[in-house]
Short mmCIF file of C-alpha atoms in Angstrom, two decimals:
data_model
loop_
_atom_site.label_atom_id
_atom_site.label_comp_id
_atom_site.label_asym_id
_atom_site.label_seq_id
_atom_site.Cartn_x
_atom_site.Cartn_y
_atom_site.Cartn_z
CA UNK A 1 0.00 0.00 0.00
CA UNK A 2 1.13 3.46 -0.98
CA UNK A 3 1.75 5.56 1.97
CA UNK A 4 3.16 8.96 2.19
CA UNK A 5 3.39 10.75 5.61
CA UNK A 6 4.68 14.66 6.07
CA UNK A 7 6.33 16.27 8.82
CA UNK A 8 8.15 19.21 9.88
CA UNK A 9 5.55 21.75 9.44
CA UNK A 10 5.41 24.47 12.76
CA UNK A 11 5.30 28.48 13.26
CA UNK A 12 8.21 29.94 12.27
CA UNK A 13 9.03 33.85 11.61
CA UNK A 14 9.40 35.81 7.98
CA UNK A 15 12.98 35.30 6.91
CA UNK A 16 13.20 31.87 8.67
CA UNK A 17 14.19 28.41 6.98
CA UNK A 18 11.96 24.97 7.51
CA UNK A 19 12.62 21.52 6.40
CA UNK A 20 9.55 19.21 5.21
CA UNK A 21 10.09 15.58 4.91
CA UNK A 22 7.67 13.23 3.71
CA UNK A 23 8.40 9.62 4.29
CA UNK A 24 7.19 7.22 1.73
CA UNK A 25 6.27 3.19 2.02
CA UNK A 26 5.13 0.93 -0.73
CA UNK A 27 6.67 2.53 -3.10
CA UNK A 28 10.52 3.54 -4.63
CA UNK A 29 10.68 7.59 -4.64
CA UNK A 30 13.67 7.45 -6.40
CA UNK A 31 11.50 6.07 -9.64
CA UNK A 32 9.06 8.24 -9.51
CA UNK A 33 7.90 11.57 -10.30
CA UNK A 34 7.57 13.04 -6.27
CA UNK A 35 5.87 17.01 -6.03
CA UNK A 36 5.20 18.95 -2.94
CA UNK A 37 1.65 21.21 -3.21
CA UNK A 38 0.23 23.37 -1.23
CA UNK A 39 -2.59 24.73 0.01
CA UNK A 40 -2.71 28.36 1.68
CA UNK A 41 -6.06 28.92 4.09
CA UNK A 42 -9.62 29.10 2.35
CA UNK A 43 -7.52 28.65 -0.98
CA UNK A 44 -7.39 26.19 -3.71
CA UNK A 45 -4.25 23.87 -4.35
CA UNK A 46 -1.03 25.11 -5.94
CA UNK A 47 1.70 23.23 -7.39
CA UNK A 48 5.22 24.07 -5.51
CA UNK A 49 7.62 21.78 -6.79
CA UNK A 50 8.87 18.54 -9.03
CA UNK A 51 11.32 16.33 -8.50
CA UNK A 52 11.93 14.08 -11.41
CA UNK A 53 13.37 10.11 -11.07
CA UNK A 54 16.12 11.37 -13.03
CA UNK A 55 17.39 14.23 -10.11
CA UNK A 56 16.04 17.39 -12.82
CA UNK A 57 14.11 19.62 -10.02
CA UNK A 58 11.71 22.07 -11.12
CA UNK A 59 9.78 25.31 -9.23
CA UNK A 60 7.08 27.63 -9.36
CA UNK A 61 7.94 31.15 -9.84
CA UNK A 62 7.26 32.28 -6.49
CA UNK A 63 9.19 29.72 -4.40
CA UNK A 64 12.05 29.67 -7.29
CA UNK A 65 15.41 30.74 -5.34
CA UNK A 66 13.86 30.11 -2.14
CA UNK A 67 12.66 26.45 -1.92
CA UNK A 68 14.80 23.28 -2.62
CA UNK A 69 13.68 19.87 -3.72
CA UNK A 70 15.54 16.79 -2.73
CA UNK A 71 15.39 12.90 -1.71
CA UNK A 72 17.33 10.36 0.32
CA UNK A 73 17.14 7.65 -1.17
CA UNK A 74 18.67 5.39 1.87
CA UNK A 75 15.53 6.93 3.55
CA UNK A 76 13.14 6.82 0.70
CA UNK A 77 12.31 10.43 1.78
CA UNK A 78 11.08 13.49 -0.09
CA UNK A 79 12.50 16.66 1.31
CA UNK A 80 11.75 20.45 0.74
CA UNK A 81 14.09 22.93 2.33
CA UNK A 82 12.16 26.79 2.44
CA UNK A 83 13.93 29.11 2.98
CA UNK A 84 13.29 33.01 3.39
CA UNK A 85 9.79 32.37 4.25
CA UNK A 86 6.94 34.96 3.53
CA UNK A 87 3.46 35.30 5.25
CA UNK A 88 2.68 34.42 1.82
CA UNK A 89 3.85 30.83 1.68
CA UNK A 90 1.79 29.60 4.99
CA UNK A 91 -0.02 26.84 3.40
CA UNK A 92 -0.54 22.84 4.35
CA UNK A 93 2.18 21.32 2.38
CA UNK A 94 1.07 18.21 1.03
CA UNK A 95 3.51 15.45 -0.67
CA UNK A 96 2.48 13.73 -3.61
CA UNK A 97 3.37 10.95 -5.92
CA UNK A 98 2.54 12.05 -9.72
CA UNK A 99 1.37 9.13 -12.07
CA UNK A 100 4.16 7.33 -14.39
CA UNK A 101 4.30 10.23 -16.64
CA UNK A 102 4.39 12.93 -14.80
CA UNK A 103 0.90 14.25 -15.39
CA UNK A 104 -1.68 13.85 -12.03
CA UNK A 105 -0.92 13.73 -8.62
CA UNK A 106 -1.95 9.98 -8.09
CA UNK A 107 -1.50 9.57 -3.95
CA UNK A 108 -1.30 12.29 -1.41
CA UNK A 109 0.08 12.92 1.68
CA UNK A 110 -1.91 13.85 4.22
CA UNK A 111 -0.03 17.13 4.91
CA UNK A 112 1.70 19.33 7.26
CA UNK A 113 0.75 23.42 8.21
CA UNK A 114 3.48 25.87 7.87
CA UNK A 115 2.58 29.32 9.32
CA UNK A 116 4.54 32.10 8.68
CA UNK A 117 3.91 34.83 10.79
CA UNK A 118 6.01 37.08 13.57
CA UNK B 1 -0.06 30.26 -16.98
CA UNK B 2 -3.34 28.04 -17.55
CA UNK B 3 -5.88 29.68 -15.20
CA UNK B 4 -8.72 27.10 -14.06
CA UNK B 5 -11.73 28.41 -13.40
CA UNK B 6 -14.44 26.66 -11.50
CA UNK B 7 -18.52 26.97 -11.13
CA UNK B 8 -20.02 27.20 -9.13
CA UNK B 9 -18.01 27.98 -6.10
CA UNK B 10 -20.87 26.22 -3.67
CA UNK B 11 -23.23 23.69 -5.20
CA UNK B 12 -26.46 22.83 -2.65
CA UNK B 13 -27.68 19.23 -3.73
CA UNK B 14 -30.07 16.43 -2.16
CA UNK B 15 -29.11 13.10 -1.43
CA UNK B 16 -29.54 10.97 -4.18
CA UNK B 17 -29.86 13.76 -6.08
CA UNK B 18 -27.36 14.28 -9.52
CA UNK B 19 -24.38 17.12 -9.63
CA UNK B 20 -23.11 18.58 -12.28
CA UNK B 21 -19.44 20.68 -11.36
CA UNK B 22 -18.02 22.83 -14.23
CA UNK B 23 -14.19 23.50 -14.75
CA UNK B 24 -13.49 25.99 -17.42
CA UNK B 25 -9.23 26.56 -18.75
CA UNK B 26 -8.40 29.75 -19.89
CA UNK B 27 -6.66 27.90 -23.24
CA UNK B 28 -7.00 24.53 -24.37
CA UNK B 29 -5.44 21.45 -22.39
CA UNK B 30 -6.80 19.06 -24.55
CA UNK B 31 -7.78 15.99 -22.43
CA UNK B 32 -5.08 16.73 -19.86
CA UNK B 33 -7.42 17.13 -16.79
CA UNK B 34 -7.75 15.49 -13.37
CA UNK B 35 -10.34 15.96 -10.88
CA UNK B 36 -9.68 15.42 -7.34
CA UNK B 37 -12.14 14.87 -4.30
CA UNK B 38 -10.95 16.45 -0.64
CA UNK B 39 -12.58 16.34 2.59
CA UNK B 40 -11.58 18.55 5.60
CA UNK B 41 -8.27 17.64 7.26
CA UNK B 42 -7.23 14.83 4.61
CA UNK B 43 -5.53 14.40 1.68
CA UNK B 44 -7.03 15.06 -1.59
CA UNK B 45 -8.21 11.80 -3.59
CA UNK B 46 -7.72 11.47 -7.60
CA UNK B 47 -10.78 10.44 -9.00
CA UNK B 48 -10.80 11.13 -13.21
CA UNK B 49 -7.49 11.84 -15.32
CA UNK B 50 -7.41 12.11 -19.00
CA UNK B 51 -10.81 14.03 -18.73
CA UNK B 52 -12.73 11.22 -18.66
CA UNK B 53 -11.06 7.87 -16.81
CA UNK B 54 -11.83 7.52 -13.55
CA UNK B 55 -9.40 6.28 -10.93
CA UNK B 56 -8.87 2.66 -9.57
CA UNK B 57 -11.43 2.22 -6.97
CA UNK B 58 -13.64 5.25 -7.49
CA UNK B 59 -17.57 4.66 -8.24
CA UNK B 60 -18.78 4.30 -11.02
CA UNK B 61 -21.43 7.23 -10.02
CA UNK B 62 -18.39 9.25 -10.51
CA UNK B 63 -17.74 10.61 -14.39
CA UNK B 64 -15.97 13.28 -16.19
CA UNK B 65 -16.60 14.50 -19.66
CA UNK B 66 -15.16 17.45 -21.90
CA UNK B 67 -11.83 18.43 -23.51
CA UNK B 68 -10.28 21.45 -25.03
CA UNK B 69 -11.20 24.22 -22.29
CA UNK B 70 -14.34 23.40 -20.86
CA UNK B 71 -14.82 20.02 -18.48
CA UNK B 72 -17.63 18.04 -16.12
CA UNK B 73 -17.88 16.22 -13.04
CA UNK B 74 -20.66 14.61 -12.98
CA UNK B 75 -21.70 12.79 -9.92
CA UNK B 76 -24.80 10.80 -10.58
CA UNK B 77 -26.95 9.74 -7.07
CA UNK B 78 -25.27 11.43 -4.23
CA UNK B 79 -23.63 9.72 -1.41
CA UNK B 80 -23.38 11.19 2.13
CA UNK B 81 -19.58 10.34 1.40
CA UNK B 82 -19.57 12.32 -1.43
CA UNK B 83 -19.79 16.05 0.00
CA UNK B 84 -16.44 17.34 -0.17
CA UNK B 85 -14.50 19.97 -2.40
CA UNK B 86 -13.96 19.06 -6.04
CA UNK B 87 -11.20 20.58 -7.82
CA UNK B 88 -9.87 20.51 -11.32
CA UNK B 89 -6.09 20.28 -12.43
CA UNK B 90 -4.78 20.79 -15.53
CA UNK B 91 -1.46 18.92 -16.88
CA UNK B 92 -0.78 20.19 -20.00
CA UNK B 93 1.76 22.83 -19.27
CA UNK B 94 2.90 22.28 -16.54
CA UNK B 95 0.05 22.26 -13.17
CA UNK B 96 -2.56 24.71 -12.20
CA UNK B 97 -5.58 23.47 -10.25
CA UNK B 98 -8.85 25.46 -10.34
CA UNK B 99 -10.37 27.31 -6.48
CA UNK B 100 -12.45 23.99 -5.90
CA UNK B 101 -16.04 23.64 -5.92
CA UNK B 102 -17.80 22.82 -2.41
CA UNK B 103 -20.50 20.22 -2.96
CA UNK B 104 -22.69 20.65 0.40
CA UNK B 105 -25.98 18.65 1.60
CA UNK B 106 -29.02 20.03 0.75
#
């Protein structure tokens, strides 16, 4: 069974830096498409970032500079280091496997809150 | 960047009843669409890619139509399960999901 679990969501203050991890079972990340989306209060989903099987990493404009991608594969953990945080980027940051090509998000995480805010 | 728009924003319907969601791209996708069901504090569920194939494991009362820029959910006879928000993704450059559509009891 496909299982994907988040942590390291918390409060943390503009400017600050957060880890996420999401630790997947049933399941290689490292041959997979993996994506981190988020969802900001009372909002609808947005796409953060893509981390192809093949390493290529890819970012929406607004977290692009900021936000880093990454795996362990020893771990078989999804990673996404923020860092200069806005107010703008408290959201629930939910992990996701994409289908074989890269298209849907197929299984979900169930998410972890990240509030930005002094 | 594809903007998804969804309608309506809140849909009132009976059990039992049929519901008809609308997700509208602001250029074509072609049949590159997902729709996703998610109910408050989990994860969101895939239930139709490719416009129109639904998901292993979800109902049958569950169907999508369209293609080009304007889409359907269609849910046919209403489950208590089935109130939740619906939202709409697109995959054909890159991913953009529409504001979601809240499907509440009548």
């Amino acid at each position: 069974e496909v299982q994907l679990v988040e942590t390291g969501g918390g409060l943390i203050q503009p400017g600050g830096s957060l880890r996420l991890s999401c630790t997947a079972s049933g399941f290689t990340v490292s041959s997979n498409y993996m994506s981190w989306v988020r969802q900001a209060p009372g909002k609808g989903l947005e796409w953060v970032s893509l981390l192809y099987s093949g390493g290529s990493t890819y970012y929406t404009d607004s977290v692009k500079g900021r936000f880093t991608i990454s795996r362990d594969n020893s771990k078989n953990t999804l990673y996404l280091q923020m860092n200069s945080l806005r107010a703008e980027d408290t959201a629930v940051y939910f992990c996701a496997r994409l289908n074989h090509e890269g298209d849907y998000f197929a299984y979900w995480g169930q998410g972890t809150l990240v509030t930005v805010s002094s | 960047e594809i903007v998804m728009t969804q309608s309506p924003a809140t849909l009132s319907v009976s059990p039992g009843e049929r519901a008809t969601l609308s997700c509208r791209a602001s250029q074509s996708v072609s049949s590159k669409l997902a729709w996703y069901q998610q109910k408050p504090g989990q994860a969101p569920r895939l239930l139709i890619y490719g416009a129109s194939t639904r998901a292993t494991g979800i109902p049958a009362r569950f169907s999508g139509s369209g293609s080009g820029t304007e889409f359907t959910l269609t849910i046919s006879s209403l489950q208590s399960e089935d109130f939740a928000v619906y939202s709409c993704q697109q995959y054909n450059n890159w991913y953009t999901f529409g504001q979601g559509t809240k499907l509440e009891i009548k």
